[in-house]
PDB file of C-alpha atoms in Angstrom:
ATOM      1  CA  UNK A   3      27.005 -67.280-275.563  1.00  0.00           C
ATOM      2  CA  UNK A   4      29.483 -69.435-274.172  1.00  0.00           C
ATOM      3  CA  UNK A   5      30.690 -72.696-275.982  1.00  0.00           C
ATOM      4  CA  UNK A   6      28.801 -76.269-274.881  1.00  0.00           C
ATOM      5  CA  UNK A   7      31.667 -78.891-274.977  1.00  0.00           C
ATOM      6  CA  UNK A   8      28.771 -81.382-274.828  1.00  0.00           C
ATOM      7  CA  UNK A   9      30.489 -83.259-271.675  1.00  0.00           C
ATOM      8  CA  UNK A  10      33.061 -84.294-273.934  1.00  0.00           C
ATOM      9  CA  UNK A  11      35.193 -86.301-271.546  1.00  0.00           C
ATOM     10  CA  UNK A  12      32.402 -88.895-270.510  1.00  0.00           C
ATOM     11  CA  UNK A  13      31.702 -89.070-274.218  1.00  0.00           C
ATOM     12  CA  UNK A  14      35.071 -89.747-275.490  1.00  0.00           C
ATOM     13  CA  UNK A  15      35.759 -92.275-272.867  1.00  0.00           C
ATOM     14  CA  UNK A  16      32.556 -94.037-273.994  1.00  0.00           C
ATOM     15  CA  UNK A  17      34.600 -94.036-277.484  1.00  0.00           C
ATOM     16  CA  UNK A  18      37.534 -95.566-276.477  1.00  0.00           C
ATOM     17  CA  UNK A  19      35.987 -98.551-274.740  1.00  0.00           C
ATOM     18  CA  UNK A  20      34.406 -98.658-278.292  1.00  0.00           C
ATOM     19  CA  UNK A  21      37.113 -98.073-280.094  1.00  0.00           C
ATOM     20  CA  UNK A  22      38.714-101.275-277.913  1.00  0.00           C
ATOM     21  CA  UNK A  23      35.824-103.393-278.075  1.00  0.00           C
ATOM     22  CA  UNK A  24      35.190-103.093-282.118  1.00  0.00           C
ATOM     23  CA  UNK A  25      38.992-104.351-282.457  1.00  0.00           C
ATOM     24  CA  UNK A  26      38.578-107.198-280.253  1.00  0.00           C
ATOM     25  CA  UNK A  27      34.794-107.987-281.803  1.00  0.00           C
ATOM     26  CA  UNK A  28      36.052-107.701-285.571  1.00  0.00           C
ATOM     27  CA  UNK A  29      39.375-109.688-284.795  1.00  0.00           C
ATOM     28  CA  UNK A  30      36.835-112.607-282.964  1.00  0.00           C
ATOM     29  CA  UNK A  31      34.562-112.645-285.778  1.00  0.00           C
ATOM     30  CA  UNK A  32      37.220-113.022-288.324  1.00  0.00           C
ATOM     31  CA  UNK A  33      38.832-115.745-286.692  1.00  0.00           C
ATOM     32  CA  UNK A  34      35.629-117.564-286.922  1.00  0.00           C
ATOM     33  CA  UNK A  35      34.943-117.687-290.395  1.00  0.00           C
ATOM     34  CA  UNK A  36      38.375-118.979-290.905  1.00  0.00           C
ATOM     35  CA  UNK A  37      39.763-115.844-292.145  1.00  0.00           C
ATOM     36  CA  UNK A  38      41.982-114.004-289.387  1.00  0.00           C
ATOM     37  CA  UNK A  39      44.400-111.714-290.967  1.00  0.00           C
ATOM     38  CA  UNK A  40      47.837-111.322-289.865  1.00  0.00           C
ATOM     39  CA  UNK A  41      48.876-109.249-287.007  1.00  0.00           C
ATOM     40  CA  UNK A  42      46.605-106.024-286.092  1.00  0.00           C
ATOM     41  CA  UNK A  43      44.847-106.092-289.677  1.00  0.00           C
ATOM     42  CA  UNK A  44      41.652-108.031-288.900  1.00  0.00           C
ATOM     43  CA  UNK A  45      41.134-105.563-285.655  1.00  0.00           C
ATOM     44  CA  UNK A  46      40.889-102.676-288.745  1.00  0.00           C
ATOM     45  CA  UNK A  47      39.114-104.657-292.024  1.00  0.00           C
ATOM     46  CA  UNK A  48      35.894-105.412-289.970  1.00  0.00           C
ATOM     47  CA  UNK A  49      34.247-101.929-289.006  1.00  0.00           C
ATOM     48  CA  UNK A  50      34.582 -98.063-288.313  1.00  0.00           C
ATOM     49  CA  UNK A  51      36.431 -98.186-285.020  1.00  0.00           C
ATOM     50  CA  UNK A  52      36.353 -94.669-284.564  1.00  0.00           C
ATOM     51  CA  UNK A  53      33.015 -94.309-285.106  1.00  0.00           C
ATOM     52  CA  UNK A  54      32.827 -92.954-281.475  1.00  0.00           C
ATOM     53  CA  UNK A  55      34.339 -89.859-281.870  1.00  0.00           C
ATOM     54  CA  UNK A  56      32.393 -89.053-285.178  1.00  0.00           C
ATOM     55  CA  UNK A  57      29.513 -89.472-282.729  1.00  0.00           C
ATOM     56  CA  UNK A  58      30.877 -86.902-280.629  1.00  0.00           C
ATOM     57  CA  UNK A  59      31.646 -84.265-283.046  1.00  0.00           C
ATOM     58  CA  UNK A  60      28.025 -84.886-284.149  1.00  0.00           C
ATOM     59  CA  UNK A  61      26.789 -83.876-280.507  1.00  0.00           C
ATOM     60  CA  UNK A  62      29.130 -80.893-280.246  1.00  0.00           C
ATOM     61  CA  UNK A  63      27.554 -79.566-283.424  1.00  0.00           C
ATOM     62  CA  UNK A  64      23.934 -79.953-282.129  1.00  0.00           C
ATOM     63  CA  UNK A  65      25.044 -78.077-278.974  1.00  0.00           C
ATOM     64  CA  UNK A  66      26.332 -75.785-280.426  1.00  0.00           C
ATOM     65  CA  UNK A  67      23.272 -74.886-282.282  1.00  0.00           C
ATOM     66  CA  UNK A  68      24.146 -75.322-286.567  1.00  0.00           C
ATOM     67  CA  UNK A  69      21.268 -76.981-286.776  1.00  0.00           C
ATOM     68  CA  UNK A  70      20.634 -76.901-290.691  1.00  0.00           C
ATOM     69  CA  UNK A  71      24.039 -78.748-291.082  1.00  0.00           C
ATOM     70  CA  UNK A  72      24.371 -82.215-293.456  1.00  0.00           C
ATOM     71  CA  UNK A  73      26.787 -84.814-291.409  1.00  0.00           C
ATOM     72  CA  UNK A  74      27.925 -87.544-293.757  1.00  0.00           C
ATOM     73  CA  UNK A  75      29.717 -90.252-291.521  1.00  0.00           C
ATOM     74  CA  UNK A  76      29.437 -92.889-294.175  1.00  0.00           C
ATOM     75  CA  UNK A  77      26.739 -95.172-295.319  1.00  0.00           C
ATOM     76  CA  UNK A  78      24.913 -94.165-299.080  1.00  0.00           C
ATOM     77  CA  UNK A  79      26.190 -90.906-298.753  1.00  0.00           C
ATOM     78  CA  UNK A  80      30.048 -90.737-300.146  1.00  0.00           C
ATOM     79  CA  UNK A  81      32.206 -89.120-297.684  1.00  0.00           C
ATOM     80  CA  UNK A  82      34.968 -87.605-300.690  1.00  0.00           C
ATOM     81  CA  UNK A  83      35.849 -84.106-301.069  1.00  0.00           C
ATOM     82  CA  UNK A  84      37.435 -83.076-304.730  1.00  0.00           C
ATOM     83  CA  UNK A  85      41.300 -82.602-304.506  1.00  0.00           C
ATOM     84  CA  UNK A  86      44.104 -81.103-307.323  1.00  0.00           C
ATOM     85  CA  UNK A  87      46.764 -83.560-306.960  1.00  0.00           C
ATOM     86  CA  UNK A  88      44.424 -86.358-307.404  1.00  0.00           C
ATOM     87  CA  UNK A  89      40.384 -86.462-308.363  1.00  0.00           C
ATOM     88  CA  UNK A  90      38.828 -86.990-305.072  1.00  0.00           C
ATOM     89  CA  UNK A  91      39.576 -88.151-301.024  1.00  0.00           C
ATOM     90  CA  UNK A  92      37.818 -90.141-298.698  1.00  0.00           C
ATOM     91  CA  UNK A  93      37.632 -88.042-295.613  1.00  0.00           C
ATOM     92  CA  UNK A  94      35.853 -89.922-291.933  1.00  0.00           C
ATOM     93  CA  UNK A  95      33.385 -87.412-291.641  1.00  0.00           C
ATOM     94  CA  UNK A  96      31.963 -83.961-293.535  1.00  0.00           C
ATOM     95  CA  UNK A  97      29.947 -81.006-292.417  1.00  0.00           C
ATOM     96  CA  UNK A  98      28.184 -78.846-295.045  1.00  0.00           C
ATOM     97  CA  UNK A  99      25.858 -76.649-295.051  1.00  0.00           C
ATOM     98  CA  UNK A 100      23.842 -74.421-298.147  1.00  0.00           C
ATOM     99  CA  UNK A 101      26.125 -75.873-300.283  1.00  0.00           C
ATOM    100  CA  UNK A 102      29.278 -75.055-298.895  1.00  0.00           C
ATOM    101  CA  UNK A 103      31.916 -76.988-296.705  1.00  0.00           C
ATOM    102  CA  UNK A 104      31.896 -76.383-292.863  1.00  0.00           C
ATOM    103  CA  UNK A 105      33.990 -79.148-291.794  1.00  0.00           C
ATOM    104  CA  UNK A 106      36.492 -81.865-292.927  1.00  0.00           C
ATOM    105  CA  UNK A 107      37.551 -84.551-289.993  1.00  0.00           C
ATOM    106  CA  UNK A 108      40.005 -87.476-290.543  1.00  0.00           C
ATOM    107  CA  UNK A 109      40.163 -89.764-287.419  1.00  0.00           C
ATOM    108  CA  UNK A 110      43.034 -91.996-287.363  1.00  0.00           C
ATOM    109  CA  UNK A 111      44.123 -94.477-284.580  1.00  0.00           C
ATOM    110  CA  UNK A 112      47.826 -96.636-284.330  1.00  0.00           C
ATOM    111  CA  UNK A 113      47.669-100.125-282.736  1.00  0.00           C
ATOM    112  CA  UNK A 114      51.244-101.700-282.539  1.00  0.00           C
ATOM    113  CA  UNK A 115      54.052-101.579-285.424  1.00  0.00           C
ATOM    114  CA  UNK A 116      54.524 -98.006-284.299  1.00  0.00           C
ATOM    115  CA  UNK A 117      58.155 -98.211-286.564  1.00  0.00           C
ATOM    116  CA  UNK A 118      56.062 -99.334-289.477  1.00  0.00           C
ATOM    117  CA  UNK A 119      53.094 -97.307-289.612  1.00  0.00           C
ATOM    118  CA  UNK A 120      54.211 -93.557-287.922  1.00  0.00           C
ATOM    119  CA  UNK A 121      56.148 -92.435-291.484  1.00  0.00           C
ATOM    120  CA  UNK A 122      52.681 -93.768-293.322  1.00  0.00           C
ATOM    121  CA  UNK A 123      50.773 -91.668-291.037  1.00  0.00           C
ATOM    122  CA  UNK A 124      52.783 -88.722-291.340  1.00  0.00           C
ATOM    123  CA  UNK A 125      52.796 -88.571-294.871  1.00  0.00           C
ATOM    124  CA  UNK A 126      49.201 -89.344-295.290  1.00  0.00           C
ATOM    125  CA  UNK A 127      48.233 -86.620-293.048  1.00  0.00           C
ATOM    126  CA  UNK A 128      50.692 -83.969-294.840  1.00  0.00           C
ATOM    127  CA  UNK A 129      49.165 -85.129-298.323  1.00  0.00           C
ATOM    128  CA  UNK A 130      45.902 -84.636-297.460  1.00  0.00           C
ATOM    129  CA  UNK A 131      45.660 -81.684-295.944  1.00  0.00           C
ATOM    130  CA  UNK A 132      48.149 -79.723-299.208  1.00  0.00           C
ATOM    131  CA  UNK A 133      45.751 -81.533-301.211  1.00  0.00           C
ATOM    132  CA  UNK A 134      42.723 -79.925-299.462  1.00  0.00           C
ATOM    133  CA  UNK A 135      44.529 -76.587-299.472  1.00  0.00           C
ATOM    134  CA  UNK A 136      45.299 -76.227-302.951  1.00  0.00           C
ATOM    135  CA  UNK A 137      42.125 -77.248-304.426  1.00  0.00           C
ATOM    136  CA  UNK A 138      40.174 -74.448-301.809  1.00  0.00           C
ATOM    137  CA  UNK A 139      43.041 -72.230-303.313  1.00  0.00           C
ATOM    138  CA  UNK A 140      41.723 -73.157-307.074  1.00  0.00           C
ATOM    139  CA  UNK A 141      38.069 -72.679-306.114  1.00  0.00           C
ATOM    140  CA  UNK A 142      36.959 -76.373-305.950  1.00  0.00           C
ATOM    141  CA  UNK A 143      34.584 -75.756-302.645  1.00  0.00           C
ATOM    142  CA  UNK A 144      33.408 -72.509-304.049  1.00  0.00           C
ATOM    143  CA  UNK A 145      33.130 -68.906-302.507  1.00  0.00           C
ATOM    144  CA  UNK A 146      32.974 -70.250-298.791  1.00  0.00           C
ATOM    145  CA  UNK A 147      34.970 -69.148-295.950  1.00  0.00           C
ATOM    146  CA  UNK A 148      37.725 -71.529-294.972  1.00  0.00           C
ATOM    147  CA  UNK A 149      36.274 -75.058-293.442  1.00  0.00           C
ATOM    148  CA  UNK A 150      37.846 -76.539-290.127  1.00  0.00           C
ATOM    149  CA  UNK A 151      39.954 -79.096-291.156  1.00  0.00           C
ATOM    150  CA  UNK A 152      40.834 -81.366-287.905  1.00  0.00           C
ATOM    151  CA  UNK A 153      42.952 -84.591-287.339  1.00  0.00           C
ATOM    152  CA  UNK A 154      42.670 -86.541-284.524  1.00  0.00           C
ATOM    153  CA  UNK A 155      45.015 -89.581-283.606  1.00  0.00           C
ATOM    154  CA  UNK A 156      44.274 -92.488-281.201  1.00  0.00           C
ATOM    155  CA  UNK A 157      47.556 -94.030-280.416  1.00  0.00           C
ATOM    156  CA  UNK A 158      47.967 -97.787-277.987  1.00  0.00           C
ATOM    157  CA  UNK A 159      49.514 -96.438-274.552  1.00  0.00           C
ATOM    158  CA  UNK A 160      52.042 -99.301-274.341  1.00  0.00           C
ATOM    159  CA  UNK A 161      55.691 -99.532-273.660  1.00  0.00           C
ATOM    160  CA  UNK A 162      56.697 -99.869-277.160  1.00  0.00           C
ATOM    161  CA  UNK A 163      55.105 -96.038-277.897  1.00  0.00           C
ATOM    162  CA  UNK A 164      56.579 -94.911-274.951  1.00  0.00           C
ATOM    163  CA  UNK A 165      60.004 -96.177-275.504  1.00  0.00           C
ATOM    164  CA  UNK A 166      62.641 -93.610-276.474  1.00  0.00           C
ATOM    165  CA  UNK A 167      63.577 -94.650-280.519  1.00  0.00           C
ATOM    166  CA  UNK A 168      67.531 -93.941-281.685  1.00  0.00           C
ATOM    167  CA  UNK A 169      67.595 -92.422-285.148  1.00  0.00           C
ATOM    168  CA  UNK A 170      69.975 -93.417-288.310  1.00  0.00           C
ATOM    169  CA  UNK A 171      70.689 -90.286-290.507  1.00  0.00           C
ATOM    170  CA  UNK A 172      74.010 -90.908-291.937  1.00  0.00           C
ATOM    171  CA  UNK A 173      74.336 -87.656-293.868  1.00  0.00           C
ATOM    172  CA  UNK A 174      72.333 -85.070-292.102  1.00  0.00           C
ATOM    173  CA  UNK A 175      71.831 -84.757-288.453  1.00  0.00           C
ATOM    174  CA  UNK A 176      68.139 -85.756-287.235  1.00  0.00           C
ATOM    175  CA  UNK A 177      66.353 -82.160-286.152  1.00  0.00           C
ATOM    176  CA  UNK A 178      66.588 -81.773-282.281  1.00  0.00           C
ATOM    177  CA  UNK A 179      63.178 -82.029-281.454  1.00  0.00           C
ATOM    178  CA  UNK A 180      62.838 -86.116-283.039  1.00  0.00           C
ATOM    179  CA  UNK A 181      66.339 -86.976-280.942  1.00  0.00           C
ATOM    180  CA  UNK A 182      65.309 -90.214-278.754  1.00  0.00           C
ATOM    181  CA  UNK A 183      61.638 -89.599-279.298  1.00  0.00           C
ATOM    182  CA  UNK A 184      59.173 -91.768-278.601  1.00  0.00           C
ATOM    183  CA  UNK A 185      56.921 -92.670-281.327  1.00  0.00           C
ATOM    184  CA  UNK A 186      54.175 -90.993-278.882  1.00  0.00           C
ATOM    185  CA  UNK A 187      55.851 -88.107-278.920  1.00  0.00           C
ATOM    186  CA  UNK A 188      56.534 -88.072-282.165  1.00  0.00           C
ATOM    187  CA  UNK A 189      52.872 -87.656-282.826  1.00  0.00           C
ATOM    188  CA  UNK A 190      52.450 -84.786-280.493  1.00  0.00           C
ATOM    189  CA  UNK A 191      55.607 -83.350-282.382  1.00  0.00           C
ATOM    190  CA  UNK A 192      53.776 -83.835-285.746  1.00  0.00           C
ATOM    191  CA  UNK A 193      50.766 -82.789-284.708  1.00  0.00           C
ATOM    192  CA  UNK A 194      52.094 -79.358-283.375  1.00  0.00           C
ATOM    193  CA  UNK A 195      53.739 -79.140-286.951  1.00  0.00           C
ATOM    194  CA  UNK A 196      50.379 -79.588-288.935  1.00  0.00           C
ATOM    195  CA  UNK A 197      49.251 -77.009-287.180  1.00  0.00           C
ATOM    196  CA  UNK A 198      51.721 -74.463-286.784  1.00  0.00           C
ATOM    197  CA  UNK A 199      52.259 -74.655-290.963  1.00  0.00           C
ATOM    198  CA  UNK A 200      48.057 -73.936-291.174  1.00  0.00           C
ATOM    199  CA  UNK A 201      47.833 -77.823-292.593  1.00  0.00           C
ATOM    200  CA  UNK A 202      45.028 -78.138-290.278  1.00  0.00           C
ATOM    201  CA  UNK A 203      42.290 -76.349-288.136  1.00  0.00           C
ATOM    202  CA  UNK A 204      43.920 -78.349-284.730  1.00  0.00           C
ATOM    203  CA  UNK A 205      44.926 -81.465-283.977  1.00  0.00           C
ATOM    204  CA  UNK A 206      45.025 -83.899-281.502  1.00  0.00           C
ATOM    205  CA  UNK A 207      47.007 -87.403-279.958  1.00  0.00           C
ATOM    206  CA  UNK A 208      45.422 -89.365-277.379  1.00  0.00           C
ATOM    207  CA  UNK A 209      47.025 -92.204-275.486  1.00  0.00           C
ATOM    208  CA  UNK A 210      45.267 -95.226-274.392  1.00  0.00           C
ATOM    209  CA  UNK A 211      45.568 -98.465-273.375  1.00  0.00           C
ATOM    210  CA  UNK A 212      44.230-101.864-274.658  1.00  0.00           C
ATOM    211  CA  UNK A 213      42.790-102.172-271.024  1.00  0.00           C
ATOM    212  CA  UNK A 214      40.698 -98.940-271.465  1.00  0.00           C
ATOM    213  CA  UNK A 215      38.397-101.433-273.000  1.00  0.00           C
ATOM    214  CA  UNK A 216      36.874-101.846-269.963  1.00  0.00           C
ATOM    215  CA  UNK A 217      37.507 -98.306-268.221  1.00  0.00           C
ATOM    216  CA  UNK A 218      37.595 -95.708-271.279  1.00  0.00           C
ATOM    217  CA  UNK A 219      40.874 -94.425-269.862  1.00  0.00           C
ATOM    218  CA  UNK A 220      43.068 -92.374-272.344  1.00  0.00           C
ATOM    219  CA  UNK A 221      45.137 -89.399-272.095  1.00  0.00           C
ATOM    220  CA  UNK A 222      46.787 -86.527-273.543  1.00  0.00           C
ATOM    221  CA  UNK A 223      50.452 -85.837-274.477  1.00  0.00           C
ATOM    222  CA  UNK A 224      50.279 -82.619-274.336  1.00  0.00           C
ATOM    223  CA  UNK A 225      47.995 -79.654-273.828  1.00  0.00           C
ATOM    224  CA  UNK A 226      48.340 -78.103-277.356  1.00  0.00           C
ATOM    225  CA  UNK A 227      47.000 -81.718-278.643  1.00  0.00           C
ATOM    226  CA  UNK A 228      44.339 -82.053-276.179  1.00  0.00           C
ATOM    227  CA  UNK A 229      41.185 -83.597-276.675  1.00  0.00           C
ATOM    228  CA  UNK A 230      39.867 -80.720-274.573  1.00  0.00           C
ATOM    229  CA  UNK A 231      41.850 -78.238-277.386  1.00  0.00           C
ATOM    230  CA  UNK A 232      40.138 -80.029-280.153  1.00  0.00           C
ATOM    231  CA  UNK A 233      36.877 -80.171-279.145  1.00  0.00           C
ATOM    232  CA  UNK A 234      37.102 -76.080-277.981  1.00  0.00           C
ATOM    233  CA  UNK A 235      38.414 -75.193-281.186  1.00  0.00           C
ATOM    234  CA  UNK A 236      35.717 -77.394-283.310  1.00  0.00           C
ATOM    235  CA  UNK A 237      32.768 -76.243-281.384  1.00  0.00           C
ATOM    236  CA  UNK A 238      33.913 -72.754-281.885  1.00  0.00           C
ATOM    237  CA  UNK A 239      33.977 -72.830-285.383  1.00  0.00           C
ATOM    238  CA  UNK A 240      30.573 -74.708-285.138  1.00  0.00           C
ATOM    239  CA  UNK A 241      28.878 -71.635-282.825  1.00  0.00           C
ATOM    240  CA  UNK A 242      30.676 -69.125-285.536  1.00  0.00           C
ATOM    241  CA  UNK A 243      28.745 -70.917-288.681  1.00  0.00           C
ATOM    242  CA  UNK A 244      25.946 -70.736-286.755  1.00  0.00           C
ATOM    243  CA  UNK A 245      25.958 -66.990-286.110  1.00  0.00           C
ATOM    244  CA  UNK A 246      26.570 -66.572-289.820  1.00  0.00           C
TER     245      UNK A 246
END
């Protein structure tokens, strides 16, 4: 049976206007009570921006047919998963099902102060997937088969991501492949990584404009960290659960 991708492009365009539009609403609202916080925070404090794409993956699962799956995307329902380094993460969105873990998601979006924020990123993401990995490793999810673990990125399309960056190592050279990088690419670079050293299921980066809040418009860096390679490989492992 082949795989229902649950016309993912309309969908995920529908996300990024809302991704765009829950920035500009939260930042609007805070200024009006008086408490606006500096730069890009108050487009982040005030809501689940990417609740879009949780949508999304929730559609590709119902297509897909696991239809005696849990969701949890938040609300009474606590969205952490047990880890060994530390007691417990908050992930953006779980799939179980009888018990046992189907699917861990961590959506993650970069809006400006792309020099600040890309090493936090990095290192978030490489925690808490070796996290993750260890405590499966120790038995913390149980006898289960190993869950899809995805991370998906939604980075601003603007000149300052697309800019080549200059690097300072002053003992060791930089590796080759960060050399006048932009931070955009530096994503797609990182997410290639996670994968490649089984950190996750598959990753993605998606480019997009502040504009797109009117037009949806994003795109991909590359095709290994597609939003059409994400969505393929998710919905697989969703139609393989479900054959179980």
């Amino acid at each position: 049976m082949p795989l229902n991708l649950a016309n993912y492009q309309k969908k995920a365009a529908e996300s990024v206007k809302a991704f765009w539009g829950n920035r500009d609403a939260s930042r609007k609202k805070q200024a009006e009570v008086g408490k606006a916080d500096a730069g890009n925070r108050g487009a982040v404090t005030g809501g689940r921006n990417m609740d879009g794409f949780v949508a999304l993956m929730i559609d590709l699962i119902e297509a897909n047919d696991l239809k005696d799956a849990t969701v949890i995307r938040g609300g009474r329902i606590p969205l952490t998963l047990p880890g060994y380094f530390r007691p417990t993460k908050m992930w953006d969105m779980l799939v179980l099902r009888k018990n046992h873990l189907v699917a861990a998601i961590e959506l993650k979006s970069q809006v400006g102060a792309f020099g600040k924020n890309f090493n936090n990123r990095t290192e978030e993401a490489i925690g808490t997937a070796q996290d993750l990995w260890t405590a499966f490793r120790e038995g913390s999810f149980g006898d289960a088969a190993r869950p899809f673990v995805g991370w998906l990125m939604l980075v601003e399309d603007a000149p300052a991501s697309r800019r080549p960056i200059r690097d300072r190592s002053e003992h060791f050279p930089v590796r080759p492949e960060f050399q006048g990088a932009s931070y955009l690419e530096r994503y797609n670079v990182l997410c290639k990584k996670l994968v490649q050293e089984q950190l996750y299921t598959t990753t993605a980066v998606l480019a997009s404009p502040q504009t797109a809040v009117k037009t949806g418009k994003f795109s991909d860096v590359s095709d290994m960290t597609s939003l059409k390679a994400f969505v393929t490989s998710f919905a697989g492992h969703i139609a393989s659960e479900a054959a179980r």
